Amino acid sequence: MVSWLVSSINLENIKIAYERLVWGFWDREAGEKQRKNWRPFIRLFNNLKPFDYIVFQIAGTGEIHGLGIIKSTYYDDQTLIWPKEIQQNKVLYPWRIELSLMIFSEEPFQTKFISISNYIDGYGIGEFPQHELNSLLSNIKSKIQLNLR
């Protein structure tokens, strides 16, 4: 089982991920960063597996607001979900993954910029280190008084 970090530009998108149990990634043609990093993104995206952890962070602050478990990887859904999609009336994040569950908090579970060695710029994803996941789980446990084993 692998853990992944995904970055969002805002809390609202993470909250929508929690409400809908879905996360999406840009299409290749979205911009220069996406075109440039398409192949590394696809290689990494193909490594996402059911039962992997996924950590949701706000890119500019390092705040972690969510932790989920992947249910299924890529599926095609043309539903407009995120505010930017609704505003532009088109799907911007067609590369979607489905979550089986997600823990979310409007208050960050932790605020920490974490070094991700294989982070894919333009897609906001990379492998999350195991020791950082253990630390995050401890923080979540103490903040919401949850019993975890």
Short mmCIF file of C-alpha atoms in Angstrom, two decimals:
data_model
loop_
_atom_site.label_atom_id
_atom_site.label_comp_id
_atom_site.label_asym_id
_atom_site.label_seq_id
_atom_site.Cartn_x
_atom_site.Cartn_y
_atom_site.Cartn_z
CA MET A 1 0.00 0.00 0.00
CA VAL A 2 1.31 3.43 -0.99
CA SER A 3 0.37 6.88 0.27
CA TRP A 4 -0.07 9.84 -2.06
CA LEU A 5 -0.20 13.60 -1.55
CA VAL A 6 -2.46 15.72 -3.73
CA SER A 7 -2.44 19.50 -3.69
CA SER A 8 -5.39 21.81 -4.09
CA ILE A 9 -5.45 25.54 -4.65
CA ASN A 10 -8.14 25.93 -1.98
CA LEU A 11 -10.10 24.31 0.83
CA GLU A 12 -13.33 24.35 -1.16
CA ASN A 13 -12.05 21.75 -3.64
CA ILE A 14 -10.98 19.45 -0.80
CA LYS A 15 -14.40 19.82 0.81
CA ILE A 16 -16.07 18.87 -2.48
CA ALA A 17 -13.78 15.82 -2.69
CA TYR A 18 -15.05 14.85 0.77
CA GLU A 19 -18.70 15.40 -0.12
CA ARG A 20 -18.49 13.51 -3.45
CA LEU A 21 -15.70 11.03 -2.62
CA VAL A 22 -13.88 11.89 -5.82
CA TRP A 23 -10.70 13.67 -6.89
CA GLY A 24 -9.76 14.84 -10.36
CA PHE A 25 -6.64 15.79 -12.27
CA TRP A 26 -6.08 18.16 -15.18
CA ASP A 27 -6.16 16.97 -18.76
CA ARG A 28 -2.95 17.09 -20.80
CA GLU A 29 -4.15 20.09 -22.81
CA ALA A 30 -4.92 22.26 -19.77
CA GLY A 31 -1.67 24.21 -19.95
CA GLU A 32 2.07 24.22 -20.47
CA LYS A 33 2.91 22.49 -17.16
CA GLN A 34 0.42 19.74 -17.91
CA ARG A 35 1.78 19.15 -21.43
CA LYS A 36 5.36 19.16 -20.18
CA ASN A 37 4.68 16.75 -17.30
CA TRP A 38 2.11 14.48 -18.99
CA ARG A 39 4.31 11.36 -19.24
CA PRO A 40 5.56 11.51 -15.62
CA PHE A 41 1.96 12.08 -14.50
CA ILE A 42 0.65 9.06 -16.42
CA ARG A 43 3.43 6.83 -15.05
CA LEU A 44 2.60 7.95 -11.52
CA PHE A 45 -1.18 7.86 -12.07
CA ASN A 46 -0.92 4.24 -13.24
CA ASN A 47 0.60 3.37 -9.85
CA LEU A 48 -2.47 4.53 -7.91
CA LYS A 49 -4.23 1.46 -6.54
CA PRO A 50 -7.36 0.70 -4.54
CA PHE A 51 -6.72 0.91 -0.78
CA ASP A 52 -3.84 3.40 -1.17
CA TYR A 53 -4.02 6.42 1.13
CA ILE A 54 -4.43 9.88 -0.34
CA VAL A 55 -3.57 13.03 1.64
CA PHE A 56 -5.17 16.37 0.70
CA GLN A 57 -3.08 19.50 1.16
CA ILE A 58 -3.52 23.15 0.25
CA ALA A 59 -0.59 23.95 -2.02
CA GLY A 60 0.25 27.44 -0.82
CA THR A 61 0.04 26.84 2.92
CA GLY A 62 1.05 23.24 3.59
CA GLU A 63 -2.22 22.73 5.49
CA ILE A 64 -3.48 19.14 5.40
CA HIS A 65 -7.27 18.99 5.58
CA GLY A 66 -8.10 15.47 4.46
CA LEU A 67 -7.11 11.84 4.30
CA GLY A 68 -8.86 9.32 2.10
CA ILE A 69 -8.61 5.78 0.79
CA ILE A 70 -8.73 5.13 -2.94
CA LYS A 71 -11.60 2.92 -4.06
CA SER A 72 -10.98 2.90 -7.79
CA THR A 73 -8.69 4.66 -10.19
CA TYR A 74 -9.45 6.32 -13.49
CA TYR A 75 -13.03 6.45 -14.58
CA ASP A 76 -14.69 8.69 -17.12
CA ASP A 77 -17.28 11.06 -15.72
CA GLN A 78 -18.26 14.27 -17.47
CA THR A 79 -20.13 15.66 -14.45
CA LEU A 80 -19.19 19.22 -13.56
CA ILE A 81 -18.09 19.04 -9.92
CA TRP A 82 -15.66 21.77 -8.94
CA PRO A 83 -16.51 25.50 -8.95
CA LYS A 84 -14.07 26.30 -11.75
CA GLU A 85 -15.73 23.62 -13.93
CA ILE A 86 -19.19 24.97 -13.18
CA GLN A 87 -18.05 28.53 -13.86
CA GLN A 88 -16.55 27.56 -17.25
CA ASN A 89 -19.27 24.98 -18.00
CA LYS A 90 -16.77 22.30 -18.96
CA VAL A 91 -14.94 19.41 -17.32
CA LEU A 92 -11.42 20.52 -16.40
CA TYR A 93 -10.37 17.54 -14.27
CA PRO A 94 -11.38 14.44 -16.25
CA TRP A 95 -8.74 12.10 -14.79
CA ARG A 96 -10.71 11.08 -11.71
CA ILE A 97 -10.31 8.65 -8.88
CA GLU A 98 -13.04 7.45 -6.56
CA LEU A 99 -12.58 7.32 -2.79
CA SER A 100 -14.11 4.73 -0.48
CA LEU A 101 -13.92 7.04 2.54
CA MET A 102 -12.41 10.33 3.58
CA ILE A 103 -11.73 12.17 6.82
CA PHE A 104 -12.04 15.95 6.40
CA SER A 105 -11.66 18.96 8.67
CA GLU A 106 -12.01 22.65 7.91
CA GLU A 107 -9.30 23.17 10.52
CA PRO A 108 -6.02 21.66 9.32
CA PHE A 109 -4.91 18.37 10.84
CA GLN A 110 -1.37 19.69 10.47
CA THR A 111 0.49 22.46 8.69
CA LYS A 112 3.78 21.33 7.28
CA PHE A 113 5.42 21.53 3.89
CA ILE A 114 6.51 17.98 3.15
CA SER A 115 9.28 17.15 0.73
CA ILE A 116 7.90 14.92 -2.02
CA SER A 117 10.67 13.55 -4.23
CA ASN A 118 8.49 12.61 -7.21
CA TYR A 119 5.97 15.47 -7.05
CA ILE A 120 4.46 16.17 -10.49
CA ASP A 121 4.14 19.92 -10.95
CA GLY A 122 0.98 20.94 -12.80
CA TYR A 123 -0.88 17.86 -11.55
CA GLY A 124 -0.27 18.30 -7.83
CA ILE A 125 0.51 14.70 -6.91
CA GLY A 126 3.41 12.74 -5.50
CA GLU A 127 4.23 9.86 -3.20
CA PHE A 128 3.72 10.67 0.49
CA PRO A 129 6.45 9.25 2.79
CA GLN A 130 5.35 6.52 5.23
CA HIS A 131 6.85 8.27 8.27
CA GLU A 132 4.88 11.41 7.36
CA LEU A 133 1.68 9.34 7.12
CA ASN A 134 2.34 7.91 10.59
CA SER A 135 2.81 11.43 11.94
CA LEU A 136 -0.36 12.64 10.22
CA LEU A 137 -2.39 9.72 11.60
CA SER A 138 -1.19 10.58 15.12
CA ASN A 139 -2.22 14.21 14.61
CA ILE A 140 -5.65 13.21 13.31
CA LYS A 141 -6.12 10.79 16.19
CA SER A 142 -5.37 13.46 18.78
CA LYS A 143 -7.42 16.20 17.08
CA ILE A 144 -10.61 14.22 16.67
CA GLN A 145 -10.11 11.84 19.60
CA LEU A 146 -10.32 8.81 17.36
CA ASN A 147 -9.14 5.36 18.33
CA LEU A 148 -6.89 3.98 15.58
CA ARG A 149 -4.92 0.74 15.47
#
